[in-house]
Amino acid sequence: MVRTSNMLRIVSLCMVLLLGSEICIAARQELIVTTIKQDPYTMSKGSQLEGYCMDLLAELAKKLGFRYKVHLVKDGAYGRQDEGGNWNGMIGEVVRGEADLAMAPLTLTAAREKAVGMTKPYMQTGISILLRKDIVSEEAGFFDFLSPFSGETWFGILIAYFVTAVCICIVGRSEKGGEHIEQEPLLMLLSPCEWSQPETEPNRFTLLHSLWYAAGALSLQGAGPHPKAVSGRVISCTWWLFAVVLLACYFSSLSSSQGSDSAPLMIKGFEDLANQDVIEYGTLAGSSTLAFFKNSNNPSYRRIYEHMERRKSFVSSMDEGVQKAKEGNYAFIGESVSLDLAVARHCELVRAHEVIGMRGYSIVTPLGSPMLKNLSVAILQLSEAGELAYLRTKWWASSCIPDSAKGSSLRVHSIKGMFLVLAIGLGIGVLLSLFELTSKSRSTAGEQKKSCCAVLTQELSQRLRMTKTKGDQET
């Protein structure tokens, strides 16, 4: 009697637990989990398995308190229903009771939902295109001609241009002389070799002409008149050297960037893919991606499916699709998250921006399993805690150095030597003009029997003063 009472208590307890939790099942036996090898979801590491799905399974087991044992699916398939209604792959093992869970990148579909239980998605994905970078070109922008230099380099060139023009103006500026000299404000040049008699001699280098002169050197056209003084010629030669090296760097970078974008095709999405017949394309045989195109009413998607059926351009595995894309002249259509991983591991590949047919990856349980609800809740809790995002970052880390084909803009530090040479040339030119002015002042002081400092001060005051009246000139 006592034994019968204890049995009834155990049965009652298990019935309660079956209604609200999977603990009774976990306590009764280890959960059999089926999976499939696919980088980075499940990979071999010695005798163990590792990857995104294995880490997620461990987190779920810790949160829900169950034990598990993992084995690889026998037929190496995800799960497809044949004409007789039978399922193969991981879905088939769960349907036949050979496994309690299927932990893999299994897409949530209506057909699978009818046969098995599927949790809330633990990862969102879609359908996109994987192909080599060098067989497609991107759309050219209106300002792509500025791409050889970075924004800070262009800003530095602009500053150098204005500073050089101002230095040329100071050393060799010309304004109207003669009768206008008494009425107009002056900013006279330093070098007496360029402008020996500022009171009476007209000269040529205005600020506007200096800007025009510097711009002429940048375009390799030249603009006269040229400076006569040594100081002005030093500045001019330095600017010419700067312009030649700058233009050489610009055209070299421009030609290399144009060469990398010289491919005849521009594929940004599935519409472009369907409208060309140069690149072959295909997807995984028997996959949900293929079913999407097969069942779609979109004319472009139907053409893509008919093309793949006609050419039999399917692949048997994800790795085969990636390898064919790497070999060139083949576009692999697949799950966007899997393609992102291929791009992270194979630097010569790129994924198209367009993503269609958004769906999710779910964990599979037997139909009506009491574990389904708890697994879904646990997945949502891990997502809210940021654990899923962390796992995605951990296993999708890129090993590629950032591509420099499009982003090869030269920065200031790359051509800093050019700016240094220009700065030294400008400094030497200004110092030479001061030396020339000092020499003239000493000569004038000897002729006029005056102090050299007094004559130099008078010269500088005369040349750098912003206003000048006739009375001052007479004095």
mmCIF file with all atom_site columns, N, CA and C in Angstrom, residues 53-96:
data_model
loop_
_atom_site.group_PDB
_atom_site.id
_atom_site.type_symbol
_atom_site.label_atom_id
_atom_site.label_alt_id
_atom_site.label_comp_id
_atom_site.label_asym_id
_atom_site.label_entity_id
_atom_site.label_seq_id
_atom_site.pdbx_PDB_ins_code
_atom_site.Cartn_x
_atom_site.Cartn_y
_atom_site.Cartn_z
_atom_site.occupancy
_atom_site.B_iso_or_equiv
_atom_site.pdbx_formal_charge
_atom_site.auth_seq_id
_atom_site.auth_comp_id
_atom_site.auth_asym_id
_atom_site.auth_atom_id
_atom_site.pdbx_PDB_model_num
ATOM 1   N N  . CYS A 1 53 ? 26.620 27.683 -31.904 1.00 0.00 ? 53 CYS A N  1
ATOM 2   C CA . CYS A 1 53 ? 25.513 26.854 -31.418 1.00 0.00 ? 53 CYS A CA 1
ATOM 3   C C  . CYS A 1 53 ? 25.888 26.115 -30.146 1.00 0.00 ? 53 CYS A C  1
ATOM 4   N N  . MET A 1 54 ? 27.139 25.678 -30.034 1.00 0.00 ? 54 MET A N  1
ATOM 5   C CA . MET A 1 54 ? 27.567 24.967 -28.829 1.00 0.00 ? 54 MET A CA 1
ATOM 6   C C  . MET A 1 54 ? 27.597 25.909 -27.627 1.00 0.00 ? 54 MET A C  1
ATOM 7   N N  . ASP A 1 55 ? 28.054 27.143 -27.847 1.00 0.00 ? 55 ASP A N  1
ATOM 8   C CA . ASP A 1 55 ? 28.038 28.123 -26.755 1.00 0.00 ? 55 ASP A CA 1
ATOM 9   C C  . ASP A 1 55 ? 26.606 28.460 -26.351 1.00 0.00 ? 55 ASP A C  1
ATOM 10  N N  . LEU A 1 56 ? 25.727 28.620 -27.340 1.00 0.00 ? 56 LEU A N  1
ATOM 11  C CA . LEU A 1 56 ? 24.329 28.930 -27.033 1.00 0.00 ? 56 LEU A CA 1
ATOM 12  C C  . LEU A 1 56 ? 23.668 27.770 -26.294 1.00 0.00 ? 56 LEU A C  1
ATOM 13  N N  . LEU A 1 57 ? 23.963 26.544 -26.722 1.00 0.00 ? 57 LEU A N  1
ATOM 14  C CA . LEU A 1 57 ? 23.391 25.374 -26.051 1.00 0.00 ? 57 LEU A CA 1
ATOM 15  C C  . LEU A 1 57 ? 23.855 25.305 -24.601 1.00 0.00 ? 57 LEU A C  1
ATOM 16  N N  . ALA A 1 58 ? 25.133 25.613 -24.353 1.00 0.00 ? 58 ALA A N  1
ATOM 17  C CA . ALA A 1 58 ? 25.652 25.605 -22.989 1.00 0.00 ? 58 ALA A CA 1
ATOM 18  C C  . ALA A 1 58 ? 24.962 26.661 -22.127 1.00 0.00 ? 58 ALA A C  1
ATOM 19  N N  . GLU A 1 59 ? 24.714 27.834 -22.684 1.00 0.00 ? 59 GLU A N  1
ATOM 20  C CA . GLU A 1 59 ? 24.020 28.891 -21.939 1.00 0.00 ? 59 GLU A CA 1
ATOM 21  C C  . GLU A 1 59 ? 22.586 28.488 -21.622 1.00 0.00 ? 59 GLU A C  1
ATOM 22  N N  . LEU A 1 60 ? 21.906 27.852 -22.568 1.00 0.00 ? 60 LEU A N  1
ATOM 23  C CA . LEU A 1 60 ? 20.530 27.407 -22.327 1.00 0.00 ? 60 LEU A CA 1
ATOM 24  C C  . LEU A 1 60 ? 20.485 26.311 -21.281 1.00 0.00 ? 60 LEU A C  1
ATOM 25  N N  . ALA A 1 61 ? 21.436 25.373 -21.344 1.00 0.00 ? 61 ALA A N  1
ATOM 26  C CA . ALA A 1 61 ? 21.484 24.297 -20.353 1.00 0.00 ? 61 ALA A CA 1
ATOM 27  C C  . ALA A 1 61 ? 21.739 24.846 -18.961 1.00 0.00 ? 61 ALA A C  1
ATOM 28  N N  . LYS A 1 62 ? 22.599 25.854 -18.869 1.00 0.00 ? 62 LYS A N  1
ATOM 29  C CA . LYS A 1 62 ? 22.875 26.471 -17.575 1.00 0.00 ? 62 LYS A CA 1
ATOM 30  C C  . LYS A 1 62 ? 21.648 27.200 -17.036 1.00 0.00 ? 62 LYS A C  1
ATOM 31  N N  . LYS A 1 63 ? 20.927 27.862 -17.922 1.00 0.00 ? 63 LYS A N  1
ATOM 32  C CA . LYS A 1 63 ? 19.756 28.632 -17.493 1.00 0.00 ? 63 LYS A CA 1
ATOM 33  C C  . LYS A 1 63 ? 18.582 27.731 -17.136 1.00 0.00 ? 63 LYS A C  1
ATOM 34  N N  . LEU A 1 64 ? 18.380 26.639 -17.887 1.00 0.00 ? 64 LEU A N  1
ATOM 35  C CA . LEU A 1 64 ? 17.220 25.773 -17.679 1.00 0.00 ? 64 LEU A CA 1
ATOM 36  C C  . LEU A 1 64 ? 17.541 24.514 -16.867 1.00 0.00 ? 64 LEU A C  1
ATOM 37  N N  . GLY A 1 65 ? 18.813 24.238 -16.645 1.00 0.00 ? 65 GLY A N  1
ATOM 38  C CA . GLY A 1 65 ? 19.206 23.141 -15.785 1.00 0.00 ? 65 GLY A CA 1
ATOM 39  C C  . GLY A 1 65 ? 19.028 21.758 -16.365 1.00 0.00 ? 65 GLY A C  1
ATOM 40  N N  . PHE A 1 66 ? 19.380 21.551 -17.608 1.00 0.00 ? 66 PHE A N  1
ATOM 41  C CA . PHE A 1 66 ? 19.306 20.203 -18.185 1.00 0.00 ? 66 PHE A CA 1
ATOM 42  C C  . PHE A 1 66 ? 20.690 19.759 -18.661 1.00 0.00 ? 66 PHE A C  1
ATOM 43  N N  . ARG A 1 67 ? 20.834 18.435 -18.776 1.00 0.00 ? 67 ARG A N  1
ATOM 44  C CA . ARG A 1 67 ? 22.060 17.842 -19.301 1.00 0.00 ? 67 ARG A CA 1
ATOM 45  C C  . ARG A 1 67 ? 21.810 17.380 -20.733 1.00 0.00 ? 67 ARG A C  1
ATOM 46  N N  . TYR A 1 68 ? 22.858 17.322 -21.525 1.00 0.00 ? 68 TYR A N  1
ATOM 47  C CA . TYR A 1 68 ? 22.673 16.986 -22.939 1.00 0.00 ? 68 TYR A CA 1
ATOM 48  C C  . TYR A 1 68 ? 23.877 16.244 -23.488 1.00 0.00 ? 68 TYR A C  1
ATOM 49  N N  . LYS A 1 69 ? 23.644 15.593 -24.584 1.00 0.00 ? 69 LYS A N  1
ATOM 50  C CA . LYS A 1 69 ? 24.698 14.896 -25.329 1.00 0.00 ? 69 LYS A CA 1
ATOM 51  C C  . LYS A 1 69 ? 24.507 15.206 -26.806 1.00 0.00 ? 69 LYS A C  1
ATOM 52  N N  . VAL A 1 70 ? 25.578 15.628 -27.457 1.00 0.00 ? 70 VAL A N  1
ATOM 53  C CA . VAL A 1 70 ? 25.505 16.100 -28.847 1.00 0.00 ? 70 VAL A CA 1
ATOM 54  C C  . VAL A 1 70 ? 26.083 15.047 -29.780 1.00 0.00 ? 70 VAL A C  1
ATOM 55  N N  . HIS A 1 71 ? 25.395 14.824 -30.907 1.00 0.00 ? 71 HIS A N  1
ATOM 56  C CA . HIS A 1 71 ? 25.950 14.007 -31.984 1.00 0.00 ? 71 HIS A CA 1
ATOM 57  C C  . HIS A 1 71 ? 25.665 14.674 -33.326 1.00 0.00 ? 71 HIS A C  1
ATOM 58  N N  . LEU A 1 72 ? 26.479 14.344 -34.306 1.00 0.00 ? 72 LEU A N  1
ATOM 59  C CA . LEU A 1 72 ? 26.305 14.908 -35.639 1.00 0.00 ? 72 LEU A CA 1
ATOM 60  C C  . LEU A 1 72 ? 25.227 14.129 -36.391 1.00 0.00 ? 72 LEU A C  1
ATOM 61  N N  . VAL A 1 73 ? 24.456 14.851 -37.190 1.00 0.00 ? 73 VAL A N  1
ATOM 62  C CA . VAL A 1 73 ? 23.381 14.213 -37.945 1.00 0.00 ? 73 VAL A CA 1
ATOM 63  C C  . VAL A 1 73 ? 23.972 13.166 -38.892 1.00 0.00 ? 73 VAL A C  1
ATOM 64  N N  . LYS A 1 74 ? 23.299 12.049 -39.009 1.00 0.00 ? 74 LYS A N  1
ATOM 65  C CA . LYS A 1 74 ? 23.863 10.910 -39.748 1.00 0.00 ? 74 LYS A CA 1
ATOM 66  C C  . LYS A 1 74 ? 23.977 11.163 -41.248 1.00 0.00 ? 74 LYS A C  1
ATOM 67  N N  . ASP A 1 75 ? 22.943 11.739 -41.837 1.00 0.00 ? 75 ASP A N  1
ATOM 68  C CA . ASP A 1 75 ? 22.959 11.922 -43.299 1.00 0.00 ? 75 ASP A CA 1
ATOM 69  C C  . ASP A 1 75 ? 23.523 13.272 -43.723 1.00 0.00 ? 75 ASP A C  1
ATOM 70  N N  . GLY A 1 76 ? 23.962 14.097 -42.768 1.00 0.00 ? 76 GLY A N  1
ATOM 71  C CA . GLY A 1 76 ? 24.588 15.373 -43.101 1.00 0.00 ? 76 GLY A CA 1
ATOM 72  C C  . GLY A 1 76 ? 23.656 16.381 -43.745 1.00 0.00 ? 76 GLY A C  1
ATOM 73  N N  . ALA A 1 77 ? 22.350 16.283 -43.476 1.00 0.00 ? 77 ALA A N  1
ATOM 74  C CA . ALA A 1 77 ? 21.371 17.192 -44.080 1.00 0.00 ? 77 ALA A CA 1
ATOM 75  C C  . ALA A 1 77 ? 20.673 17.999 -42.987 1.00 0.00 ? 77 ALA A C  1
ATOM 76  N N  . TYR A 1 78 ? 20.135 19.145 -43.397 1.00 0.00 ? 78 TYR A N  1
ATOM 77  C CA . TYR A 1 78 ? 19.410 19.996 -42.463 1.00 0.00 ? 78 TYR A CA 1
ATOM 78  C C  . TYR A 1 78 ? 17.995 19.468 -42.227 1.00 0.00 ? 78 TYR A C  1
ATOM 79  N N  . GLY A 1 79 ? 17.301 19.170 -43.277 1.00 0.00 ? 79 GLY A N  1
ATOM 80  C CA . GLY A 1 79 ? 15.941 18.666 -43.134 1.00 0.00 ? 79 GLY A CA 1
ATOM 81  C C  . GLY A 1 79 ? 15.062 19.094 -44.281 1.00 0.00 ? 79 GLY A C  1
ATOM 82  N N  . ARG A 1 80 ? 14.706 18.138 -45.122 1.00 0.00 ? 80 ARG A N  1
ATOM 83  C CA . ARG A 1 80 ? 13.847 18.417 -46.268 1.00 0.00 ? 80 ARG A CA 1
ATOM 84  C C  . ARG A 1 80 ? 12.806 17.311 -46.372 1.00 0.00 ? 80 ARG A C  1
ATOM 85  N N  . GLN A 1 81 ? 11.603 17.693 -46.746 1.00 0.00 ? 81 GLN A N  1
ATOM 86  C CA . GLN A 1 81 ? 10.503 16.733 -46.868 1.00 0.00 ? 81 GLN A CA 1
ATOM 87  C C  . GLN A 1 81 ? 10.425 16.217 -48.294 1.00 0.00 ? 81 GLN A C  1
ATOM 88  N N  . ASP A 1 82 ? 10.381 14.881 -48.444 1.00 0.00 ? 82 ASP A N  1
ATOM 89  C CA . ASP A 1 82 ? 10.305 14.310 -49.780 1.00 0.00 ? 82 ASP A CA 1
ATOM 90  C C  . ASP A 1 82 ? 8.846  14.216 -50.228 1.00 0.00 ? 82 ASP A C  1
ATOM 91  N N  . GLU A 1 83 ? 8.625  13.640 -51.394 1.00 0.00 ? 83 GLU A N  1
ATOM 92  C CA . GLU A 1 83 ? 7.274  13.554 -51.953 1.00 0.00 ? 83 GLU A CA 1
ATOM 93  C C  . GLU A 1 83 ? 6.349  12.676 -51.109 1.00 0.00 ? 83 GLU A C  1
ATOM 94  N N  . GLY A 1 84 ? 6.916  11.735 -50.384 1.00 0.00 ? 84 GLY A N  1
ATOM 95  C CA . GLY A 1 84 ? 6.107  10.876 -49.532 1.00 0.00 ? 84 GLY A CA 1
ATOM 96  C C  . GLY A 1 84 ? 5.792  11.478 -48.180 1.00 0.00 ? 84 GLY A C  1
ATOM 97  N N  . GLY A 1 85 ? 6.269  12.700 -47.927 1.00 0.00 ? 85 GLY A N  1
ATOM 98  C CA . GLY A 1 85 ? 6.007  13.357 -46.644 1.00 0.00 ? 85 GLY A CA 1
ATOM 99  C C  . GLY A 1 85 ? 7.012  13.037 -45.568 1.00 0.00 ? 85 GLY A C  1
ATOM 100 N N  . ASN A 1 86 ? 8.057  12.309 -45.889 1.00 0.00 ? 86 ASN A N  1
ATOM 101 C CA . ASN A 1 86 ? 9.082  11.948 -44.913 1.00 0.00 ? 86 ASN A CA 1
ATOM 102 C C  . ASN A 1 86 ? 10.190 13.002 -44.885 1.00 0.00 ? 86 ASN A C  1
ATOM 103 N N  . TRP A 1 87 ? 10.729 13.220 -43.681 1.00 0.00 ? 87 TRP A N  1
ATOM 104 C CA . TRP A 1 87 ? 11.774 14.216 -43.492 1.00 0.00 ? 87 TRP A CA 1
ATOM 105 C C  . TRP A 1 87 ? 13.130 13.541 -43.341 1.00 0.00 ? 87 TRP A C  1
ATOM 106 N N  . ASN A 1 88 ? 14.142 14.165 -43.887 1.00 0.00 ? 88 ASN A N  1
ATOM 107 C CA . ASN A 1 88 ? 15.509 13.692 -43.699 1.00 0.00 ? 88 ASN A CA 1
ATOM 108 C C  . ASN A 1 88 ? 16.249 14.659 -42.794 1.00 0.00 ? 88 ASN A C  1
ATOM 109 N N  . GLY A 1 89 ? 17.531 14.421 -42.600 1.00 0.00 ? 89 GLY A N  1
ATOM 110 C CA . GLY A 1 89 ? 18.367 15.356 -41.860 1.00 0.00 ? 89 GLY A CA 1
ATOM 111 C C  . GLY A 1 89 ? 17.999 15.461 -40.394 1.00 0.00 ? 89 GLY A C  1
ATOM 112 N N  . MET A 1 90 ? 18.333 16.616 -39.811 1.00 0.00 ? 90 MET A N  1
ATOM 113 C CA . MET A 1 90 ? 18.083 16.846 -38.391 1.00 0.00 ? 90 MET A CA 1
ATOM 114 C C  . MET A 1 90 ? 16.590 16.885 -38.086 1.00 0.00 ? 90 MET A C  1
ATOM 115 N N  . ILE A 1 91 ? 15.805 17.473 -38.983 1.00 0.00 ? 91 ILE A N  1
ATOM 116 C CA . ILE A 1 91 ? 14.356 17.501 -38.776 1.00 0.00 ? 91 ILE A CA 1
ATOM 117 C C  . ILE A 1 91 ? 13.816 16.066 -38.710 1.00 0.00 ? 91 ILE A C  1
ATOM 118 N N  . GLY A 1 92 ? 14.286 15.200 -39.596 1.00 0.00 ? 92 GLY A N  1
ATOM 119 C CA . GLY A 1 92 ? 13.843 13.816 -39.601 1.00 0.00 ? 92 GLY A CA 1
ATOM 120 C C  . GLY A 1 92 ? 14.196 13.094 -38.313 1.00 0.00 ? 92 GLY A C  1
ATOM 121 N N  . GLU A 1 93 ? 15.401 13.342 -37.758 1.00 0.00 ? 93 GLU A N  1
ATOM 122 C CA . GLU A 1 93 ? 15.786 12.691 -36.513 1.00 0.00 ? 93 GLU A CA 1
ATOM 123 C C  . GLU A 1 93 ? 14.895 13.112 -35.353 1.00 0.00 ? 93 GLU A C  1
ATOM 124 N N  . VAL A 1 94 ? 14.520 14.396 -35.321 1.00 0.00 ? 94 VAL A N  1
ATOM 125 C CA . VAL A 1 94 ? 13.621 14.861 -34.256 1.00 0.00 ? 94 VAL A CA 1
ATOM 126 C C  . VAL A 1 94 ? 12.227 14.275 -34.451 1.00 0.00 ? 94 VAL A C  1
ATOM 127 N N  . VAL A 1 95 ? 11.742 14.222 -35.682 1.00 0.00 ? 95 VAL A N  1
ATOM 128 C CA . VAL A 1 95 ? 10.417 13.671 -35.953 1.00 0.00 ? 95 VAL A CA 1
ATOM 129 C C  . VAL A 1 95 ? 10.352 12.193 -35.568 1.00 0.00 ? 95 VAL A C  1
ATOM 130 N N  . ARG A 1 96 ? 11.409 11.452 -35.849 1.00 0.00 ? 96 ARG A N  1
ATOM 131 C CA . ARG A 1 96 ? 11.422 10.018 -35.558 1.00 0.00 ? 96 ARG A CA 1
ATOM 132 C C  . ARG A 1 96 ? 11.786 9.704  -34.102 1.00 0.00 ? 96 ARG A C  1
#
